[in-house]
Coordinates of C-alpha atoms in Angstrom, one line a residue:
X25 CA -37.6 -1.3 -11.3
X26 CA -38.1 1.9 -9.3
X27 CA -39.6 4.9 -11.1
X28 CA -39.9 8.3 -9.5
X29 CA -41.4 11.6 -10.7
X30 CA -39.3 14.6 -9.8
X31 CA -40.9 17.7 -8.1
X32 CA -42.4 20.0 -10.6
X33 CA -39.7 22.7 -10.5
X34 CA -37.4 23.5 -13.3
X35 CA -34.3 23.6 -11.1
X36 CA -34.9 20.4 -9.2
X37 CA -34.7 18.3 -12.3
X38 CA -32.7 15.1 -12.3
X39 CA -33.7 13.6 -15.7
X40 CA -36.1 14.4 -18.5
X41 CA -37.5 11.3 -20.1
X42 CA -41.1 12.4 -20.5
X43 CA -41.0 11.9 -24.3
X44 CA -39.6 8.4 -24.0
X45 CA -42.9 6.6 -23.1
X46 CA -41.4 4.5 -20.3
X47 CA -44.8 3.5 -18.8
X48 CA -44.4 0.0 -20.1
X49 CA -40.6 -0.2 -20.0
X50 CA -39.1 -2.9 -17.8
X51 CA -35.4 -2.7 -16.9
X52 CA -33.6 -5.3 -14.9
X53 CA -32.0 -4.6 -11.5
X54 CA -28.5 -3.3 -11.6
X55 CA -26.9 -6.6 -10.5
X56 CA -28.2 -8.0 -13.8
X57 CA -26.9 -5.3 -16.1
X58 CA -24.3 -6.4 -18.7
X59 CA -21.9 -4.4 -20.8
X60 CA -20.8 -6.4 -23.8
X61 CA -22.0 -9.5 -21.9
X62 CA -20.0 -8.7 -18.7
X63 CA -21.4 -7.6 -15.3
X64 CA -20.4 -4.2 -14.0
X65 CA -17.8 -3.8 -11.3
X66 CA -18.6 -0.4 -9.8
X67 CA -21.5 1.3 -11.6
X68 CA -21.9 4.1 -9.0
X69 CA -18.3 5.1 -9.0
X70 CA -18.0 4.9 -12.8
X71 CA -21.0 7.3 -13.3
X72 CA -19.7 9.6 -10.6
X73 CA -16.3 9.9 -12.4
X74 CA -18.0 10.5 -15.8
X75 CA -20.2 13.1 -14.2
X76 CA -17.2 14.9 -12.7
X77 CA -15.5 14.9 -16.1
X78 CA -18.6 16.3 -17.7
X79 CA -19.0 19.1 -15.2
X80 CA -15.3 20.0 -15.4
X81 CA -15.6 20.1 -19.2
X82 CA -18.4 22.6 -18.9
X83 CA -16.1 25.1 -17.3
X84 CA -14.5 25.7 -20.6
X85 CA -17.5 26.0 -22.9
X86 CA -20.5 28.3 -23.3
X87 CA -22.5 25.6 -25.0
X88 CA -24.9 25.2 -22.0
X89 CA -26.4 28.1 -20.2
X90 CA -27.9 26.4 -17.1
X91 CA -27.0 23.1 -15.5
X92 CA -29.1 22.1 -12.5
X93 CA -27.1 21.0 -9.5
X94 CA -28.9 17.6 -9.7
X95 CA -28.0 17.0 -13.3
X96 CA -25.7 14.1 -13.8
X97 CA -24.6 11.4 -16.2
X98 CA -26.6 8.2 -16.6
X99 CA -26.2 4.8 -18.3
X100 CA -28.6 4.2 -21.2
X101 CA -30.3 0.8 -21.1
X102 CA -31.6 -1.3 -23.9
X103 CA -34.3 -3.4 -22.1
X104 CA -34.1 -5.4 -20.2
X105 CA -30.5 -5.4 -19.0
X106 CA -28.0 -4.2 -21.7
X107 CA -25.9 -1.2 -20.9
X108 CA -25.1 0.6 -24.2
X109 CA -21.8 2.2 -25.1
X110 CA -23.3 5.7 -24.5
X111 CA -24.1 7.8 -21.4
X112 CA -26.6 10.6 -21.3
X113 CA -25.7 13.7 -19.2
X114 CA -28.2 16.3 -18.2
X115 CA -30.7 17.8 -18.3
X116 CA -29.4 21.3 -19.1
X117 CA -30.5 24.4 -20.8
X118 CA -28.7 25.0 -24.1
X119 CA -27.7 28.5 -25.3
X120 CA -30.6 28.4 -27.7
X121 CA -33.1 27.9 -24.9
X122 CA -33.8 24.2 -25.5
X123 CA -33.6 21.6 -22.8
X124 CA -31.0 19.0 -23.9
X125 CA -28.8 16.2 -22.8
X126 CA -25.2 15.6 -23.8
X127 CA -24.0 12.2 -25.1
X128 CA -20.7 10.5 -24.7
X129 CA -19.3 7.1 -25.6
X130 CA -18.0 4.8 -22.9
X131 CA -16.0 1.6 -22.9
X132 CA -14.6 -1.0 -20.5
X133 CA -11.1 -0.4 -19.2
X134 CA -10.3 -3.2 -16.8
X135 CA -12.0 -6.1 -15.1
X136 CA -11.8 -7.9 -11.8
X137 CA -13.4 -11.2 -10.9
X138 CA -15.1 -11.2 -14.3
X139 CA -16.6 -7.7 -13.8
X140 CA -15.7 -4.6 -15.9
X141 CA -15.2 -0.9 -15.0
X142 CA -16.5 1.7 -17.5
X143 CA -15.2 5.1 -18.5
X144 CA -15.1 7.7 -21.3
X145 CA -13.2 6.5 -24.3
X146 CA -12.3 10.1 -25.4
X147 CA -11.0 13.2 -23.6
X148 CA -13.9 15.2 -22.1
X149 CA -13.4 18.1 -24.5
X150 CA -14.1 15.8 -27.4
X151 CA -16.4 13.3 -25.8
X152 CA -19.6 15.2 -25.1
X153 CA -22.1 16.2 -27.8
X154 CA -25.5 17.9 -27.2
X155 CA -28.6 15.9 -28.3
X156 CA -32.3 16.6 -28.0
X157 CA -33.7 15.1 -24.9
X158 CA -35.9 12.6 -26.9
X159 CA -32.7 11.1 -28.2
X160 CA -31.3 10.3 -24.8
X161 CA -32.5 6.7 -24.9
X162 CA -33.5 5.1 -21.6
X163 CA -31.3 6.8 -19.0
X164 CA -30.9 5.1 -15.6
X165 CA -29.1 6.0 -12.4
X166 CA -26.6 3.6 -10.9
X167 CA -29.1 2.3 -8.4
X168 CA -31.5 1.5 -11.2
X169 CA -33.9 4.4 -10.6
X170 CA -35.7 5.9 -13.5
X171 CA -36.7 9.5 -12.8
X172 CA -39.4 10.9 -14.9
X173 CA -40.4 14.5 -15.3
X174 CA -42.2 16.6 -17.9
X175 CA -40.6 19.9 -16.8
X176 CA -38.2 21.9 -18.9
X177 CA -35.1 23.5 -17.5
X178 CA -35.8 27.2 -17.4
X179 CA -33.4 30.0 -16.5
X180 CA -34.0 31.9 -13.2
X181 CA -35.6 35.3 -13.4
X182 CA -32.9 37.9 -13.9
X183 CA -32.7 41.2 -12.0
X184 CA -33.1 44.4 -14.1
X185 CA -30.0 46.3 -14.8
X186 CA -30.5 49.9 -13.6
X187 CA -30.2 52.6 -16.2
X188 CA -27.0 54.6 -15.8
X189 CA -25.0 51.6 -14.6
X190 CA -22.1 50.1 -16.6
X191 CA -21.1 46.5 -15.6
X192 CA -17.9 44.8 -16.5
X193 CA -18.5 41.3 -17.7
X194 CA -16.5 38.3 -16.6
X195 CA -14.2 36.5 -19.0
X196 CA -15.9 33.9 -21.1
X197 CA -14.6 30.9 -23.0
X198 CA -15.9 32.5 -26.2
X199 CA -13.9 35.7 -25.7
X200 CA -11.1 34.4 -27.9
X201 CA -13.5 33.8 -30.7
X202 CA -15.1 37.2 -30.1
X203 CA -11.6 38.8 -30.3
X204 CA -11.1 37.3 -33.7
X205 CA -14.4 38.6 -34.8
X206 CA -13.7 42.1 -33.5
X207 CA -10.3 42.2 -35.3
X208 CA -11.9 41.2 -38.6
X209 CA -11.2 44.1 -40.9
X210 CA -14.0 43.0 -43.3
X211 CA -16.7 44.0 -40.8
X212 CA -18.5 47.2 -41.8
X213 CA -19.2 50.1 -39.6
X214 CA -22.9 49.3 -39.6
X215 CA -22.1 45.8 -38.1
X216 CA -21.2 47.5 -34.8
X217 CA -17.4 47.6 -35.3
X218 CA -15.5 50.9 -34.9
X219 CA -11.8 51.6 -35.3
X220 CA -10.3 54.6 -33.4
X221 CA -6.6 55.7 -33.7
X222 CA -5.7 56.4 -30.0
X223 CA -2.3 57.3 -28.6
X224 CA 0.0 55.3 -30.9
X225 CA -2.4 52.4 -31.0
X226 CA -5.8 51.5 -32.4
X227 CA -8.8 50.8 -30.3
X228 CA -11.4 48.5 -31.9
X229 CA -14.8 48.8 -30.3
X230 CA -17.8 46.6 -30.9
X231 CA -21.4 47.6 -30.1
X232 CA -23.9 44.8 -30.0
X233 CA -27.5 44.5 -28.7
X234 CA -27.3 41.8 -26.0
X235 CA -29.6 38.9 -25.1
X236 CA -29.0 37.1 -21.8
X237 CA -30.5 34.0 -23.4
X238 CA -27.5 33.7 -25.7
X239 CA -24.7 35.1 -23.5
X240 CA -24.3 33.4 -20.1
X241 CA -22.0 36.2 -18.9
X242 CA -25.0 38.6 -18.9
X243 CA -26.9 38.2 -15.6
X244 CA -29.3 41.1 -15.9
X245 CA -32.5 41.8 -17.8
X246 CA -33.4 45.0 -19.6
X247 CA -36.0 47.1 -17.7
X248 CA -39.0 48.2 -19.7
X249 CA -38.2 50.9 -22.2
X250 CA -34.5 49.9 -22.5
X251 CA -32.4 47.4 -24.4
X252 CA -29.1 45.8 -23.3
X253 CA -26.0 46.8 -25.2
X254 CA -22.6 45.1 -24.8
X255 CA -19.6 47.3 -25.6
X256 CA -16.4 45.3 -26.2
X257 CA -13.1 47.2 -26.2
X258 CA -10.1 45.6 -27.9
X259 CA -6.9 47.8 -28.1
X260 CA -4.3 46.4 -30.5
X261 CA -1.7 46.8 -27.7
X262 CA -3.9 45.1 -25.1
X263 CA -5.9 47.0 -22.5
X264 CA -3.1 47.0 -19.9
X265 CA -0.6 48.6 -22.4
X266 CA -3.1 51.2 -23.4
X267 CA -3.7 52.0 -19.7
X268 CA -0.1 53.1 -19.5
X269 CA -1.0 55.9 -21.9
X270 CA -2.7 58.0 -19.1
X271 CA -6.0 58.0 -20.9
X272 CA -9.5 58.6 -19.4
X273 CA -12.0 56.1 -20.8
X274 CA -15.7 56.6 -20.3
X275 CA -18.8 54.8 -21.5
X276 CA -22.2 56.7 -21.7
X277 CA -25.1 54.3 -21.5
X278 CA -27.4 56.5 -23.6
X279 CA -27.6 60.2 -24.4
X280 CA -29.7 60.9 -21.3
X281 CA -27.2 59.2 -19.0
X282 CA -24.0 60.5 -17.3
X283 CA -20.7 59.1 -18.6
X284 CA -19.2 56.4 -16.5
X285 CA -15.4 56.2 -16.1
X286 CA -14.1 52.6 -16.6
X287 CA -10.7 51.1 -15.9
X288 CA -9.9 48.9 -18.9
X289 CA -6.9 47.3 -17.2
X290 CA -8.8 46.2 -14.1
X291 CA -9.2 42.4 -13.9
X292 CA -12.7 41.2 -14.9
X293 CA -15.0 39.7 -12.3
X294 CA -14.9 35.9 -12.2
X295 CA -18.5 35.4 -11.0
X296 CA -20.6 37.7 -13.1
X297 CA -21.7 39.9 -10.2
X298 CA -20.2 42.9 -12.0
X299 CA -17.1 45.0 -11.3
X300 CA -17.1 48.3 -9.4
X301 CA -17.2 50.2 -12.6
X302 CA -19.6 53.0 -12.0
X303 CA -18.1 56.4 -11.4
X304 CA -19.1 59.2 -9.1
X305 CA -20.8 60.8 -12.1
X306 CA -23.1 57.8 -12.3
X307 CA -23.4 56.4 -8.8
X308 CA -24.3 52.7 -8.3
X309 CA -28.0 52.1 -7.7
X310 CA -27.5 48.4 -6.8
X311 CA -27.6 45.4 -9.1
X312 CA -31.4 45.3 -9.6
X313 CA -34.0 47.7 -10.8
X314 CA -37.3 46.1 -9.9
X315 CA -36.2 42.7 -11.2
X316 CA -36.6 39.3 -9.5
X317 CA -33.9 37.8 -7.4
X318 CA -31.0 36.3 -9.2
X319 CA -30.8 33.3 -6.9
X320 CA -30.3 30.2 -9.0
X321 CA -32.5 28.1 -6.8
X322 CA -30.1 25.2 -7.1
X323 CA -29.0 25.8 -10.7
X324 CA -25.4 26.5 -11.7
X325 CA -24.1 28.6 -14.5
X326 CA -22.5 26.1 -16.9
X327 CA -19.8 28.7 -17.8
X328 CA -18.3 28.1 -14.3
X329 CA -15.4 30.3 -13.4
X330 CA -14.9 31.6 -16.9
X331 CA -12.1 31.2 -19.4
X332 CA -8.6 30.4 -18.5
X333 CA -7.1 33.8 -17.7
X334 CA -3.9 32.8 -19.5
X335 CA -5.9 32.5 -22.7
X336 CA -7.1 36.1 -22.4
X337 CA -3.9 37.9 -21.4
X338 CA -1.9 39.8 -23.9
X339 CA 1.8 40.8 -23.2
X340 CA 3.2 43.6 -25.2
X341 CA 6.8 44.9 -25.2
X342 CA 7.0 48.6 -26.0
X343 CA 10.0 50.8 -26.4
X344 CA 9.9 54.3 -25.0
X345 CA 11.2 56.5 -27.9
X346 CA 12.7 59.0 -25.5
X347 CA 14.7 56.6 -23.3
X348 CA 14.8 53.4 -25.4
X349 CA 13.6 51.5 -22.3
X350 CA 11.7 48.3 -23.1
X351 CA 8.4 48.0 -21.2
X352 CA 6.6 44.7 -21.0
X353 CA 3.0 45.0 -20.0
X354 CA 0.6 42.1 -19.4
X355 CA -3.1 42.4 -19.0
X356 CA -6.5 41.5 -20.4
X357 CA -6.7 41.5 -24.2
X358 CA -10.4 42.3 -24.1
X359 CA -12.8 44.3 -21.9
X360 CA -16.6 43.9 -22.2
X361 CA -19.3 46.0 -20.6
X362 CA -23.0 45.7 -20.5
X363 CA -25.6 48.5 -19.9
X364 CA -29.3 49.2 -20.2
X365 CA -29.7 51.9 -22.9
X366 CA -33.1 53.7 -23.2
X367 CA -34.9 52.7 -26.5
X368 CA -34.0 55.2 -29.2
X369 CA -30.7 56.1 -27.7
X370 CA -27.1 54.8 -28.2
X371 CA -24.2 53.7 -26.0
X372 CA -21.1 55.7 -26.5
X373 CA -17.4 55.1 -25.8
X374 CA -14.9 58.0 -25.4
X375 CA -11.2 58.1 -24.8
X376 CA -9.0 61.2 -24.1
X377 CA -5.6 62.1 -23.0
X378 CA -6.7 65.6 -22.0
X379 CA -5.7 67.1 -25.4
X380 CA -7.0 64.6 -28.0
X381 CA -10.3 62.9 -28.1
X382 CA -11.7 59.7 -29.7
X383 CA -15.2 58.4 -29.6
X384 CA -17.7 56.0 -31.1
X385 CA -21.2 54.9 -30.5
X386 CA -23.6 52.2 -31.5
X387 CA -25.1 54.6 -34.1
X388 CA -23.9 53.4 -37.5
X389 CA -20.9 55.3 -38.8
X390 CA -20.3 57.2 -35.6
X391 CA -16.5 57.0 -35.0
X392 CA -14.2 60.1 -34.7
X393 CA -10.7 60.7 -33.5
X394 CA -8.3 63.7 -33.5
X395 CA -5.4 61.7 -32.1
X396 CA -2.4 61.9 -34.5
X397 CA -2.3 58.9 -36.8
X398 CA 0.5 56.5 -36.2
X399 CA 2.0 53.9 -38.5
X400 CA 3.9 50.9 -37.3
X401 CA 7.2 50.0 -39.0
X402 CA 9.1 46.8 -38.2
X403 CA 12.4 45.2 -39.2
X404 CA 13.4 41.7 -38.4
X405 CA 16.3 39.7 -39.6
X406 CA 18.1 36.5 -38.4
X407 CA 21.8 36.0 -39.0
X408 CA 23.1 32.5 -38.6
X409 CA 26.8 32.1 -37.7
X410 CA 28.7 29.2 -39.1
X411 CA 32.4 29.3 -38.4
X412 CA 34.7 28.5 -41.4
X413 CA 31.6 27.3 -43.3
X414 CA 31.6 27.7 -47.1
X415 CA 27.9 26.6 -47.5
X416 CA 25.5 29.5 -46.8
X417 CA 22.7 27.1 -46.0
X418 CA 24.8 24.9 -43.7
X419 CA 23.1 24.0 -40.5
X420 CA 26.3 23.1 -38.5
X421 CA 29.9 24.1 -38.5
X422 CA 32.3 22.1 -40.6
X423 CA 34.3 19.4 -38.9
X424 CA 37.4 21.0 -37.4
X425 CA 36.0 24.6 -37.8
X426 CA 36.8 27.4 -35.4
X427 CA 34.8 30.6 -34.7
X428 CA 31.5 31.9 -33.4
X429 CA 28.5 29.7 -33.9
X430 CA 24.8 30.5 -33.2
X431 CA 22.2 32.9 -34.4
X432 CA 21.8 36.7 -33.9
X433 CA 18.6 38.5 -34.7
X434 CA 18.4 42.2 -35.4
X435 CA 14.9 43.6 -34.8
X436 CA 13.4 47.0 -34.8
X437 CA 9.8 48.0 -34.0
X438 CA 8.9 51.7 -34.2
X439 CA 6.4 54.2 -35.4
X440 CA 5.9 56.9 -38.0
X441 CA 3.7 59.7 -36.6
X442 CA 1.6 61.7 -39.0
X443 CA 2.1 65.5 -38.6
X444 CA -0.3 67.3 -36.3
X445 CA -0.2 70.3 -38.7
X446 CA -0.9 70.0 -42.4
X447 CA 2.3 69.8 -44.5
X448 CA 4.5 69.1 -41.5
X449 CA 7.1 66.3 -41.4
X450 CA 6.4 62.7 -40.4
X451 CA 8.4 61.7 -37.3
X452 CA 10.2 58.3 -37.6
X453 CA 11.2 56.6 -34.4
X454 CA 12.8 53.2 -34.8
X455 CA 14.8 51.5 -31.9
X456 CA 17.0 48.6 -32.8
X457 CA 17.8 45.6 -30.7
X458 CA 20.0 42.5 -31.2
X459 CA 19.5 39.3 -29.3
X460 CA 21.2 36.0 -29.5
X461 CA 18.9 33.1 -30.1
X462 CA 18.8 29.3 -30.7
X463 CA 15.7 29.9 -32.7
X464 CA 13.7 33.0 -33.6
X465 CA 11.8 32.7 -30.4
X466 CA 13.8 31.4 -27.6
X467 CA 17.0 33.3 -26.5
X468 CA 20.2 31.3 -26.3
X469 CA 23.9 32.0 -26.2
X470 CA 26.4 32.3 -29.1
X471 CA 29.0 29.6 -28.7
X472 CA 32.7 29.6 -29.6
X473 CA 33.6 26.6 -31.7
X474 CA 37.1 25.2 -31.5
X475 CA 37.9 22.3 -33.8
X476 CA 34.2 21.7 -34.4
X477 CA 33.4 21.4 -30.7
X478 CA 31.7 24.1 -28.6
X479 CA 34.1 25.1 -25.9
X480 CA 32.6 28.4 -24.5
X481 CA 29.5 30.6 -24.7
X482 CA 29.6 34.4 -24.7
X483 CA 27.5 35.8 -21.9
X484 CA 27.5 39.5 -22.8
X485 CA 26.4 41.2 -26.0
X486 CA 26.7 44.9 -27.1
X487 CA 25.6 46.4 -30.3
X488 CA 25.8 49.7 -32.2
X489 CA 23.9 50.9 -35.3
X490 CA 26.2 52.5 -37.9
X491 CA 26.4 53.5 -41.5
X492 CA 22.7 54.1 -41.9
X493 CA 21.3 55.4 -45.1
X494 CA 17.6 56.3 -45.3
X495 CA 15.7 57.2 -48.4
X496 CA 12.0 58.1 -49.0
X497 CA 10.8 57.7 -52.5
X498 CA 14.6 57.3 -53.5
X499 CA 15.4 60.7 -51.9
X500 CA 18.0 60.7 -49.1
X501 CA 16.7 61.8 -45.7
X502 CA 19.0 62.9 -42.8
X503 CA 19.0 60.6 -39.8
X504 CA 20.1 60.8 -36.1
X505 CA 21.1 57.8 -34.0
X506 CA 20.9 57.9 -30.3
X507 CA 23.2 55.2 -28.8
X508 CA 22.9 56.5 -25.2
X509 CA 20.1 54.2 -24.2
X510 CA 19.5 52.3 -21.0
X511 CA 21.1 48.9 -21.2
X512 CA 18.9 45.9 -21.5
X513 CA 18.2 43.9 -18.4
X514 CA 18.6 40.7 -20.4
X515 CA 22.2 39.7 -21.0
X516 CA 21.3 38.0 -24.3
X517 CA 19.8 41.3 -25.7
X518 CA 21.5 44.5 -26.6
X519 CA 20.1 47.9 -27.7
X520 CA 21.9 49.1 -30.8
X521 CA 20.5 52.6 -31.0
X522 CA 17.4 54.7 -31.6
X523 CA 17.1 55.8 -35.2
X524 CA 15.1 59.1 -35.7
X525 CA 14.3 61.0 -38.8
X526 CA 11.8 63.6 -40.2
X527 CA 10.2 62.2 -43.3
X528 CA 8.6 64.5 -45.8
X529 CA 4.8 64.5 -45.7
X530 CA 4.4 64.4 -49.5
X531 CA 5.4 60.8 -50.1
X532 CA 4.0 57.7 -51.4
X533 CA 5.3 56.0 -48.3
X534 CA 8.2 53.9 -49.5
X535 CA 11.0 54.0 -47.0
X536 CA 14.3 52.2 -47.7
X537 CA 16.8 51.6 -45.0
X538 CA 20.3 50.2 -45.1
X539 CA 22.9 50.1 -42.4
X540 CA 25.2 47.9 -40.3
X541 CA 24.8 46.7 -36.7
X542 CA 28.2 46.1 -35.1
X543 CA 27.9 43.4 -32.5
X544 CA 30.5 42.7 -29.8
X545 CA 30.4 39.4 -27.9
X546 CA 32.3 39.2 -24.7
X547 CA 32.7 37.5 -21.3
X548 CA 33.1 33.9 -22.6
X549 CA 32.2 31.2 -20.2
X550 CA 34.2 28.0 -20.5
X551 CA 31.9 25.0 -21.0
X552 CA 34.5 22.6 -19.6
X553 CA 37.2 24.4 -17.6
X554 CA 39.3 21.2 -17.7
X555 CA 39.7 21.5 -21.4
X556 CA 42.4 23.9 -22.3
X557 CA 41.3 26.0 -25.3
X558 CA 42.0 29.5 -26.5
X559 CA 38.8 31.6 -26.6
X560 CA 39.0 35.2 -27.7
X561 CA 37.8 37.5 -24.9
X562 CA 35.7 39.4 -27.5
X563 CA 34.4 38.7 -30.9
X564 CA 33.2 41.5 -33.2
X565 CA 30.6 40.8 -36.0
X566 CA 29.1 43.2 -38.5
X567 CA 25.5 42.4 -39.5
X568 CA 23.9 44.1 -42.5
X569 CA 20.5 45.7 -42.2
X570 CA 18.4 46.1 -45.3
X571 CA 14.7 46.9 -45.1
X572 CA 11.9 48.4 -47.1
X573 CA 8.8 49.9 -45.4
X574 CA 5.5 50.9 -47.0
X575 CA 3.6 53.6 -45.1
X576 CA 0.3 54.5 -46.8
X577 CA -3.3 55.2 -45.9
X578 CA -4.1 51.5 -45.4
X579 CA -1.9 51.5 -42.3
X580 CA -2.9 54.8 -40.7
X581 CA -5.3 53.0 -38.4
X582 CA -2.5 52.1 -36.0
X583 CA 0.0 49.3 -35.3
X584 CA -1.1 45.8 -35.1
X585 CA -0.3 43.7 -32.0
X586 CA 0.3 40.4 -33.8

């Protein structure tokens, strides 16, 4: 049995078995190995496939910080020749700084000429579990080589992050978990979370002292006399939608530094080298500030290319209150920045539209905004159409029934603006839409049923909001309905009108709304032109709208995105 000691360099490791006491261990040659009593068909190919699966799995986790290029998966042998049902993959540097392996179970999947091929018995995302290196058993390469070393895997020296720089961090597989933490309303101000009403939304900012040893996205060290701070920015509408608000966003990495203008909607870097996020006010001084080279020396960042961008994109549909136009904006849901802040100073985030300002810092309790407070109000109701049906809960038309069949949903999503002057009225803006749907999510046409059989679908829909009565604390409030809105680009959706009203400021916030949406279905498309049926060119339906909104101080922090 061959045994080789790896060079004494942390990033040239192949296997750490120093704690296993293999001096007297004898392992048979590979052609004598047995798995459940059977010889192996293709040990080298099997281990290569398992190693590929392991490394691919690492792209979607932050569990390991550093994985040397030479790290791989190995069989574990029970002397002298039994291949166990577990492989050991590594070595690697865990997020907590320990040198570890990862374990996975294997099994035989097919045999040829009495020999078996081996592979993982679970999907990679479930198969691998970190273990201390002294629990890795007796790992052996496919050619029978035992590689012994007493070196730990250590991270490369990081360059210092120059003071005054603000670096955008790449997406991370843990960003989704971080987003949930940031959105947690139970977090207190002194835990680094700040809420800022900003331009019909709420920006949630998180300030946290950073440690590169526990965040693989951070590839800089704090120079002497400074500490790293990560500022995470999470608008409820998503950063791309907020970018449509024509805001200037700056981050000041300490009271003694100049503010740096950042573009929240810019895509994050995918390699951790930092985005071009420094403004002219704080010119770039290069990625290092007296630090060592960031060359990994053969090591790879286990985080890989980062999180799946699809997981971190947020698409918001907004309605322009002036035109009624629906705007869909997609972009990153979270933006993270790292900076070196002088000890004793605080990082600060500021947003302004030129008139109003909002700001927060890592100093406990520091969060201010003079943007008008905005409440979100929503109405949503599905109306199922069952022709000639006498049962309200029927899920299908009666046999022989005739009429429109399907589902129409009336939805409205708008805002109530707090007055900018004390005692002034609150402004309600509530655009209504109607869309046909097979379910509450996926659009689908409304059918015409003739004798219980669908014979046509209506391909055009129009809607009008009428007979609206609005009360605040049981007192009537005058309303205005603007029906001259740009038509929807989606034929299965119609804009019914923009409801506007001035609500009294002295209110407990209970708004009651009743009305009717008159829907006209037209342009029927015959399902089978060969079947002669009579389909009305238009069908008019009246859908009731009844909604109660509660607007109080608990909702003045802005609308939620989900």
